[in-house]
Amino acid sequence: MKWAGACLWLLLAAVPGVRAQDHPHFSPAAVPPPNNRLIVEQQGPLTVSTAVPSAEETEKVFGADLYARNIQPVWVRVENRGDTTLFLTPFGLDPAYYSPRESALRLRKYSEVNISSQNLEGLAINRLPVAPRSVLSGYVFTRVDEGTKSFNVDVVGPQSTHQMNFIVPVPGLKIDHREIDIHRIYPEARLRTVELSQLVAELEQMPCCVRDAKGKDRGDPLNLVFIGTPRDLYYAFKRAGWDESETIYGTSLWRTFASAVTGGSYRYSPVSALYVFGRAQDAAFQRSRTSIHERNHFRIWLTPLRLGGLPVWIGQISRDIGVRFTWRTITTHKIDPDVDETRDYLLEDLAYAQAVAKFGYIGGVGAAPYGTPRGNLTGDPYFTDGRRLVIWISRGQNAINEIEVRDLSTYHTGHIGD
Amino acid sequence: MSCCTGWFTQGQCRGRWKTARLVLGLSMAVLAACSARPYRSGDVAAAPFLQRGVTQESGLVRVTAAVPNAGETLALTGLDLYEQGIQPIWLEIDNRSEHALRIAHWSIDPYYFSAIEVAYMNRKPFSDSGYAAMEKWFHDNALTRRVPAGERRSGLVFTHLTPGTKGFNLDLFGDRRAHQFTFFVPLPGFTADYMLVDFANLYSERDIRRFDTREGLRTYLEHELSCCATDANASGDGGPLNAVIVGSAPTLRRALLRGGWHETRGDSDDLQAARQHHYQGRPPDGVFYMDRQDSQQRMQLHLWRAPFEVDGEPGWLGQVYYRHLHNEFLRLLGFDRSTSYAAIRSQLARESVAADVDSAQRYLVQNFWYNQSLRALGLTGGVGESRVDNPRVTFDEIAYITGGQRAVLFLSETPVSIEDVELLFLQAPPKAEGSTP
């Protein structure tokens, strides 16, 4: 016992003197969560309300910039009007959520004010059980999602389980697809409903690849097709953990540049414009792995086709595996030349988000074997079996053993798009 | 040349340029030599580590998995991938069914490295032809995704390195069907601490308490089992025994590996402080840890085989808590040499992550719950409350606070979805720990 105490003193002796009273203690004001954006769900005897404060609102509540330390508090209120104890599991919101004290420690290092664990604990949810006829409310400290926050609130009881999925907009980010009116891309007269055989034929006629702004040079292959409403696509991508992309404006470019220099992760960095049908992508999503050099991103364009009343989209995906130097642009991301690997990764990613109803393959891209690869707009080689992956997005959750594999080979035309 | 004016004479300038050219030439030669390495790799089919392959079957599908250790990976790929946090797994899928299947690489590691990505990360020392050879080797030896009916495929998948036994899932799926596997592949040169324990002789038959009701277990946990571990001399407060687990040793190990807990080497000096904690005169039978993502804390779990069984299944006692990986915490709290020892201890109880054992316990419960390892869970008393204004302090000077509950976790051998977990001991709901707004 004594040796441990001695160690503690030795440790302290090595520490330069900073006294607690150098900084004022922060006392949290009784600031309510952003009630004008409360989202309320009710299931049986259970009512769950949630709200996600923006970075600025968070600073008002906690007196510190939590977002800067990758902490996003989510306010949750669970009202249990039933006769049995229920369990609220913060793990459902984020399996890597921070405890209040972990949050305080992260803040303490950078904050001007002296953040107290006790204060954060006072505002947090600190237990799992929600007793009968009681209310449990407070903050769960999750990792930051800007733009749109997607999370589950799981409340488990002996007789029933309530799993609620919340998708909550967070102010502060300019998302690219929010600036595009999806209903105005095509005039009504140009929209065409087709049968599956005709869909395959028309998709195989579509361009093989993306183009540059002048529509001249060919780039990465258009190897994805999605069938589903914008809402279903959006929920599927968010559920699978893909981040939206910011539109390119001053601040976002600066943040992207900073993360490229430092190797840090800026999850919403703008994606450069590539062109199909004479226009830049309608939306782009990305998923960071470790740093900006290691991320996957895909772009999608709405086609004028409809299948069974559902919009059809065409897309392109690539996996950044590093940075290389070029004469024209100084640096560019090196993409994995095995574009089929990246394409099939996306299928699995969406399948594990339980978002795939069925899938199949069509042609249209044109094969480029490993030994004779084609090049994209930045001169990166790629090889492919020449197929497009067609994914029907499920409206509800579809487990991996319920996914239908469609053999579309009977509809193949053998045509390769220009 | 503009440098040849002002500061230097013509002769000096010529001399300097000569030297510069020489240095430049030498540098280019060194660089060229450095980047002129040819690529050398091994033959996967003849690799000795395949002898350690572990095989599982599901219906007419047979899967064999083998994992090379650091040296074997270097011999096979010519690269020190373990140093880069990359661990290859070799898989062979023999699909004797009538249905085509796909190998879901995502199921093994959602953030796996693609084969060419690994090659590209290691391109620098190689000449152009050396890199081309390396890229082709990785491409040729990567595991493909499709396994047609009646065929066999094998190859490498590049995952993130995990220390100790390699535990991973593998899903194969086809048209409205899936085969799911969970593998645990031991690595040579790594002996986990629990492998050195003689579990059969820890207790005599008459020392083992046997419960056939959960209420009987609850009474024992609340009134008979000691609250806490001890120090090596069987005295002092060794921290609360705040987790009780019921399940066979293989089931417990599977739950831990599935939850992302790492084993500890039996012959290592790491986590020696953890081994100072004792129960019935012995250090933990197993110490597991998990570094918190994006954080400066580590979560530790000390486990002892308990002297009881429930319905014939062995019980385990655990203590779970956070530890700081860096000691700057003390500085951040604003202490200096004039701060009194009592004040430091009080402040640590109020502020430190390590003091908050209940948050660690909640995390453990949810970790097992969401990795589908639980069939039942409950909370009982037995630890006793430790309040922030008068905290209990362990023999190694960690002040801690707790509401006094034990988490009781019954494990399942097969995955259980979160809504199917039975909730126990709900009749006396646990007391709230502090207020919420």
XYZ file of N, CA, C and O in Angstrom, chain A residues 122-248:
508
model
N -23.812 14.666 -13.846
C -25.120 15.194 -13.467
C -26.056 15.354 -14.639
O -27.280 15.343 -14.485
N -25.488 15.509 -15.837
C -26.321 15.708 -17.029
C -26.462 14.430 -17.862
O -27.157 14.412 -18.869
N -25.791 13.362 -17.440
C -25.724 12.152 -18.274
C -26.707 11.082 -17.824
O -27.259 11.143 -16.730
N -26.887 10.092 -18.672
C -27.620 8.889 -18.284
C -26.615 7.941 -17.638
O -25.632 7.555 -18.259
N -26.869 7.601 -16.386
C -25.880 6.853 -15.600
C -26.364 5.487 -15.157
O -25.829 4.921 -14.207
N -27.394 4.976 -15.755
C -27.815 3.620 -15.378
C -28.565 2.996 -16.535
O -29.051 3.707 -17.429
N -28.648 1.695 -16.518
C -29.359 0.981 -17.570
C -30.843 0.806 -17.249
O -31.681 0.997 -18.134
N -31.220 0.406 -16.015
C -32.640 0.127 -15.768
C -33.505 1.391 -15.722
O -33.074 2.434 -15.232
N -34.704 1.271 -16.272
C -35.719 2.323 -16.153
C -36.865 1.674 -15.385
O -37.561 0.797 -15.916
N -37.033 2.081 -14.150
C -38.008 1.438 -13.256
C -39.430 1.636 -13.793
O -39.685 2.552 -14.581
N -40.376 0.773 -13.366
C -41.769 0.944 -13.793
C -42.288 2.329 -13.420
O -41.928 2.877 -12.382
N -43.099 2.879 -14.287
C -43.745 4.191 -14.071
C -42.725 5.268 -13.674
O -42.880 5.973 -12.679
N -41.649 5.330 -14.443
C -40.632 6.354 -14.155
C -40.070 6.925 -15.456
O -40.345 6.406 -16.545
N -39.310 7.971 -15.309
C -38.692 8.634 -16.458
C -37.181 8.656 -16.240
O -36.710 8.950 -15.142
N -36.442 8.319 -17.278
C -34.976 8.447 -17.245
C -34.598 9.386 -18.373
O -35.000 9.179 -19.523
N -33.846 10.420 -18.061
C -33.458 11.331 -19.135
C -32.055 11.872 -18.885
O -31.574 11.890 -17.753
N -31.423 12.265 -19.968
C -30.080 12.819 -19.862
C -29.336 12.641 -21.172
O -29.912 12.224 -22.172
N -28.051 12.954 -21.138
C -27.245 12.883 -22.353
C -26.446 11.580 -22.413
O -25.981 11.078 -21.395
N -26.298 11.073 -23.648
C -25.343 10.005 -23.936
C -24.268 10.651 -24.800
O -24.583 11.355 -25.779
N -23.009 10.426 -24.458
C -21.913 11.086 -25.175
C -21.396 10.167 -26.279
O -20.669 9.200 -26.019
N -21.814 10.465 -27.509
C -21.453 9.632 -28.661
C -20.334 10.294 -29.451
O -19.937 11.424 -29.165
N -19.846 9.604 -30.472
C -18.881 10.216 -31.386
C -19.632 11.108 -32.374
O -20.815 10.890 -32.631
N -18.938 12.062 -32.937
C -19.608 13.099 -33.730
C -20.038 12.590 -35.108
O -19.266 11.943 -35.808
N -21.271 12.858 -35.473
C -21.747 12.761 -36.843
C -22.295 14.133 -37.189
O -23.194 14.620 -36.509
N -21.733 14.737 -38.210
C -22.274 16.032 -38.617
C -23.286 15.815 -39.725
O -23.382 14.743 -40.299
N -24.016 16.860 -40.059
C -24.970 16.751 -41.167
C -26.234 16.051 -40.728
O -27.252 16.662 -40.487
N -26.139 14.747 -40.579
C -27.287 13.972 -40.138
C -26.802 12.944 -39.140
O -25.826 12.254 -39.387
N -27.481 12.855 -38.010
C -27.097 11.886 -36.974
C -28.065 10.709 -37.066
O -29.268 10.885 -37.002
N -27.508 9.535 -37.244
C -28.334 8.339 -37.329
C -28.001 7.437 -36.153
O -26.836 7.125 -35.931
N -28.978 7.054 -35.371
C -28.696 6.190 -34.215
C -29.947 5.412 -33.819
O -31.061 5.747 -34.212
N -29.725 4.369 -33.065
C -30.836 3.577 -32.528
C -30.985 3.872 -31.050
O -29.999 4.130 -30.362
N -32.208 3.833 -30.569
C -32.425 3.798 -29.126
C -33.081 2.452 -28.840
O -34.175 2.173 -29.321
N -32.354 1.598 -28.128
C -32.862 0.269 -27.794
C -33.325 0.260 -26.348
O -32.559 0.602 -25.447
N -34.564 -0.134 -26.144
C -35.090 -0.277 -24.784
C -35.629 -1.701 -24.682
O -36.536 -2.087 -25.421
N -35.031 -2.474 -23.784
C -35.340 -3.905 -23.721
C -36.079 -4.210 -22.425
O -35.683 -3.764 -21.350
N -37.156 -4.977 -22.553
C -37.911 -5.392 -21.378
C -38.100 -6.895 -21.385
O -37.743 -7.563 -22.360
N -38.652 -7.450 -20.283
C -38.811 -8.907 -20.215
C -39.800 -9.439 -21.252
O -39.659 -10.566 -21.701
N -40.772 -8.659 -21.602
C -41.754 -9.146 -22.566
C -41.565 -8.562 -23.962
O -42.010 -9.122 -24.956
N -40.942 -7.424 -24.055
C -40.880 -6.766 -25.362
C -39.595 -5.959 -25.489
O -39.015 -5.531 -24.498
N -39.190 -5.785 -26.740
C -38.019 -4.962 -27.021
C -38.429 -3.844 -27.968
O -39.172 -4.084 -28.915
N -37.969 -2.668 -27.692
C -38.294 -1.525 -28.546
C -37.006 -1.037 -29.163
O -36.110 -0.596 -28.455
N -36.903 -1.164 -30.472
C -35.723 -0.662 -31.174
C -36.184 0.444 -32.106
O -36.947 0.195 -33.033
N -35.768 1.631 -31.831
C -36.216 2.779 -32.617
C -35.023 3.385 -33.333
O -33.986 3.625 -32.717
N -35.192 3.638 -34.627
C -34.121 4.223 -35.423
C -34.416 5.708 -35.624
O -35.479 6.064 -36.110
N -33.501 6.545 -35.205
C -33.680 7.992 -35.355
C -32.689 8.524 -36.374
O -31.502 8.174 -36.329
N -33.152 9.331 -37.288
C -32.256 10.032 -38.207
C -32.547 11.517 -38.039
O -33.619 11.992 -38.389
N -31.620 12.217 -37.421
C -31.878 13.574 -36.934
C -30.930 14.551 -37.625
O -29.707 14.376 -37.563
N -31.456 15.565 -38.302
C -30.556 16.550 -38.908
C -29.840 17.382 -37.845
O -30.417 17.715 -36.815
N -28.566 17.658 -38.090
C -27.782 18.491 -37.168
C -27.355 19.736 -37.933
O -26.723 19.612 -38.981
N -27.683 20.920 -37.457
C -27.307 22.132 -38.193
C -25.787 22.282 -38.267
O -25.067 21.809 -37.399
N -25.327 22.934 -39.351
C -23.905 23.291 -39.385
C -23.124 22.763 -40.552
O -21.971 23.099 -40.729
N -23.708 21.923 -41.396
C -22.948 21.342 -42.508
C -23.764 21.537 -43.788
O -24.965 21.351 -43.792
N -23.084 21.925 -44.878
C -23.788 22.071 -46.155
C -23.654 20.772 -46.937
O -22.578 20.463 -47.449
N -24.690 19.993 -46.958
C -24.630 18.679 -47.597
C -24.959 18.811 -49.078
O -25.906 19.484 -49.451
N -24.179 18.119 -49.929
C -24.337 18.335 -51.365
C -25.727 17.973 -51.864
O -26.343 18.714 -52.593
N -26.271 16.827 -51.440
C -27.539 16.414 -52.038
C -28.717 17.236 -51.548
O -29.776 17.210 -52.137
N -28.524 17.984 -50.454
C -29.619 18.840 -50.007
C -29.786 20.038 -50.936
O -30.775 20.729 -50.890
N -28.751 20.310 -51.732
C -28.818 21.464 -52.623
C -29.396 21.085 -53.977
O -29.527 21.914 -54.851
N -29.691 19.809 -54.171
C -30.215 19.375 -55.460
C -31.665 18.949 -55.277
O -31.976 18.156 -54.391
N -32.532 19.484 -56.103
C -33.929 19.082 -56.065
C -34.075 17.877 -56.980
O -34.081 17.989 -58.197
N -34.163 16.720 -56.349
C -34.148 15.461 -57.076
C -35.336 15.364 -58.052
O -35.277 14.688 -59.067
N -36.408 16.082 -57.727
C -37.609 16.002 -58.577
C -37.509 16.882 -59.814
O -38.356 16.825 -60.683
N -36.494 17.714 -59.880
C -36.383 18.627 -61.025
C -35.277 18.218 -61.987
O -34.984 18.959 -62.922
N -34.643 17.096 -61.735
C -33.549 16.693 -62.622
C -34.085 16.368 -64.012
O -33.509 16.757 -65.029
N -35.207 15.645 -64.056
C -35.806 15.308 -65.350
C -37.227 15.867 -65.414
O -37.975 15.737 -64.441
N -37.603 16.437 -66.575
C -39.011 16.807 -66.732
C -39.861 15.533 -66.773
O -39.372 14.465 -67.174
N -41.074 15.633 -66.334
C -41.990 14.483 -66.236
C -42.006 13.668 -67.528
O -42.017 12.438 -67.504
N -41.962 14.372 -68.646
C -42.093 13.690 -69.945
C -40.917 12.756 -70.231
O -41.042 11.815 -71.017
N -39.798 13.020 -69.604
C -38.611 12.188 -69.895
C -38.550 10.930 -69.033
O -37.766 10.032 -69.300
N -39.338 10.880 -67.982
C -39.295 9.703 -67.102
C -39.973 8.526 -67.791
O -41.048 8.673 -68.382
N -39.338 7.354 -67.743
C -39.896 6.182 -68.424
C -39.906 4.987 -67.482
O -38.916 4.691 -66.817
N -41.047 4.310 -67.433
C -41.138 3.076 -66.654
C -40.843 1.906 -67.585
O -41.389 1.837 -68.693
N -39.944 1.023 -67.148
C -39.501 -0.073 -68.014
C -39.634 -1.411 -67.290
O -39.718 -1.466 -66.062
N -39.655 -2.476 -68.091
C -39.607 -3.834 -67.544
C -38.147 -4.185 -67.266
O -37.242 -3.513 -67.778
N -37.931 -5.301 -66.565
C -36.569 -5.658 -66.186
C -35.669 -5.885 -67.410
O -34.531 -5.412 -67.445
N -36.196 -6.593 -68.425
C -35.357 -6.876 -69.600
C -34.948 -5.573 -70.287
O -33.790 -5.399 -70.694
N -35.890 -4.655 -70.371
C -35.597 -3.367 -71.015
C -34.645 -2.539 -70.158
O -33.759 -1.837 -70.665
N -34.818 -2.667 -68.837
C -33.921 -1.938 -67.928
C -32.474 -2.376 -68.152
O -31.574 -1.537 -68.281
N -32.270 -3.699 -68.226
C -30.912 -4.200 -68.412
C -30.358 -3.674 -69.745
O -29.221 -3.180 -69.813
N -31.184 -3.760 -70.803
C -30.725 -3.297 -72.120
C -30.367 -1.813 -72.091
O -29.322 -1.394 -72.604
N -31.212 -1.023 -71.440
C -30.958 0.430 -71.411
C -29.740 0.771 -70.549
O -28.953 1.650 -70.884
N -29.605 0.057 -69.441
C -28.446 0.324 -68.572
C -27.143 -0.059 -69.271
O -26.115 0.601 -69.102
N -27.182 -1.125 -70.060
C -25.962 -1.537 -70.763
C -25.603 -0.553 -71.886
O -24.460 -0.514 -72.337
N -26.603 0.223 -72.324
C -26.341 1.261 -73.326
C -25.750 2.520 -72.701
O -25.196 3.364 -73.403
N -25.906 2.666 -71.424
C -25.469 3.915 -70.771
C -23.944 4.001 -70.770
O -23.263 2.993 -70.956
N -23.389 5.198 -70.569
C -21.932 5.357 -70.664
C -21.195 4.343 -69.803
O -21.645 3.995 -68.707
N -20.050 3.894 -70.305
C -19.266 2.914 -69.545
C -18.701 3.539 -68.292
O -18.552 2.897 -67.269
N -18.408 4.890 -68.464
C -17.531 5.505 -67.457
C -17.947 6.950 -67.204
O -18.693 7.534 -67.991
N -17.429 7.496 -66.133
C -17.641 8.924 -65.882
C -16.785 9.717 -66.874
O -15.858 9.165 -67.491
N -17.101 11.006 -67.022
C -16.324 11.869 -67.927
C -15.816 13.075 -67.157
O -16.267 13.356 -66.051
N -14.913 13.820 -67.798
C -14.494 15.091 -67.205
C -15.535 16.173 -67.534
O -16.521 15.893 -68.220
N -15.297 17.386 -67.066
C -16.306 18.448 -67.216
C -16.610 18.739 -68.682
O -17.738 19.103 -69.036
N -15.615 18.569 -69.546
C -15.847 18.838 -70.968
C -16.538 17.670 -71.660
O -16.870 17.751 -72.836
N -16.708 16.572 -70.938
C -17.347 15.393 -71.528
C -16.442 14.665 -72.491
O -16.892 13.858 -73.305
N -15.152 14.926 -72.398
C -14.228 14.400 -73.393
C -13.550 13.104 -72.924
O -13.727 12.051 -73.540
N -12.787 13.189 -71.830
C -12.003 12.028 -71.410
C -12.812 11.101 -70.499
O -13.571 11.561 -69.654
N -12.585 9.806 -70.674
C -13.275 8.812 -69.838
C -12.524 8.595 -68.522
O -11.300 8.581 -68.497
N -13.283 8.394 -67.453
C -12.664 8.149 -66.150
C -13.053 6.786 -65.596
O -13.144 5.807 -66.343
N -13.340 6.749 -64.301
C -13.634 5.479 -63.622
C -14.914 4.847 -64.168
O -15.832 5.540 -64.600
N -14.995 3.519 -64.086
C -16.165 2.831 -64.645
C -17.422 3.039 -63.805
O -17.346 3.113 -62.566
N -18.552 3.123 -64.476
C -19.844 3.219 -63.790
C -20.295 1.783 -63.516
O -20.934 1.144 -64.348
N -19.923 1.289 -62.331
C -20.122 -0.139 -62.080
C -21.195 -0.440 -61.039
O -21.270 -1.542 -60.515
N -22.028 0.567 -60.715
C -23.092 0.366 -59.725
C -24.432 0.807 -60.282
O -24.510 1.800 -61.019
N -25.473 0.076 -59.926
C -26.847 0.506 -60.200
C -27.642 0.283 -58.918
O -27.513 -0.773 -58.281
N -28.409 1.293 -58.519
C -29.294 1.140 -57.358
C -30.733 1.308 -57.808
O -31.014 2.161 -58.660
N -31.624 0.545 -57.216
C -33.048 0.706 -57.477
C -33.720 0.982 -56.141
O -33.661 0.137 -55.222
N -34.299 2.163 -56.001
C -34.937 2.523 -54.733
C -35.234 4.009 -54.678
O -34.685 4.792 -55.470
N -36.082 4.380 -53.737
C -36.429 5.798 -53.584
C -35.234 6.537 -52.983
O -34.387 5.917 -52.315
N -35.155 7.860 -53.165
C -34.055 8.608 -52.532
C -34.016 8.374 -51.029
O -32.945 8.206 -50.436
N -35.197 8.297 -50.418
C -35.254 8.116 -48.960
C -34.671 6.756 -48.561
O -33.887 6.655 -47.621
N -35.057 5.710 -49.299
C -34.560 4.372 -48.954
C -33.047 4.275 -49.166
O -32.331 3.659 -48.371
N -32.570 4.887 -50.264
C -31.121 4.883 -50.515
C -30.396 5.604 -49.383
O -29.394 5.127 -48.842
N -30.938 6.746 -49.038
C -30.292 7.588 -48.037
C -30.215 6.868 -46.680
O -29.169 6.824 -46.035
N -31.333 6.270 -46.276
C -31.351 5.535 -45.010
C -30.375 4.367 -45.055
O -29.698 4.067 -44.074
N -30.332 3.694 -46.212
C -29.435 2.533 -46.338
C -27.982 2.965 -46.179
O -27.216 2.348 -45.429
N -27.597 4.026 -46.858
C -26.205 4.470 -46.800
C -25.859 4.951 -45.392
O -24.780 4.670 -44.862
N -26.782 5.677 -44.761
C -26.505 6.176 -43.416
C -26.405 5.010 -42.427
O -25.547 4.989 -41.552
N -27.314 4.042 -42.594
C -27.310 2.895 -41.684
C -26.006 2.109 -41.810
O -25.503 1.537 -40.854
N -25.462 2.076 -43.026
C -24.209 1.344 -43.246
C -22.989 2.169 -42.818
O -21.870 1.694 -42.937
N -23.232 3.397 -42.369
C -22.115 4.182 -41.839
C -21.434 5.076 -42.853
O -20.326 5.560 -42.603
N -22.080 5.328 -44.002
C -21.487 6.239 -44.984
C -21.825 7.671 -44.613
O -22.933 7.953 -44.170
N -20.858 8.550 -44.813
C -21.066 9.964 -44.516
C -21.413 10.709 -45.789
O -20.909 10.391 -46.870
N -22.243 11.732 -45.595
C -22.530 12.602 -46.729
C -21.302 13.438 -47.061
O -20.369 13.504 -46.275
N -21.343 14.097 -48.206
C -20.228 14.967 -48.566
C -20.695 16.403 -48.548
O -21.800 16.706 -48.973
N -19.809 17.239 -48.064
C -20.139 18.659 -48.089
C -20.018 19.185 -49.507
O -19.205 18.703 -50.289
N -20.830 20.188 -49.819
C -20.612 20.876 -51.078
C -19.295 21.639 -50.967
O -18.843 21.967 -49.870
N -18.683 21.898 -52.106
C -17.384 22.560 -52.068
C -17.598 24.051 -51.824
O -18.198 24.736 -52.627
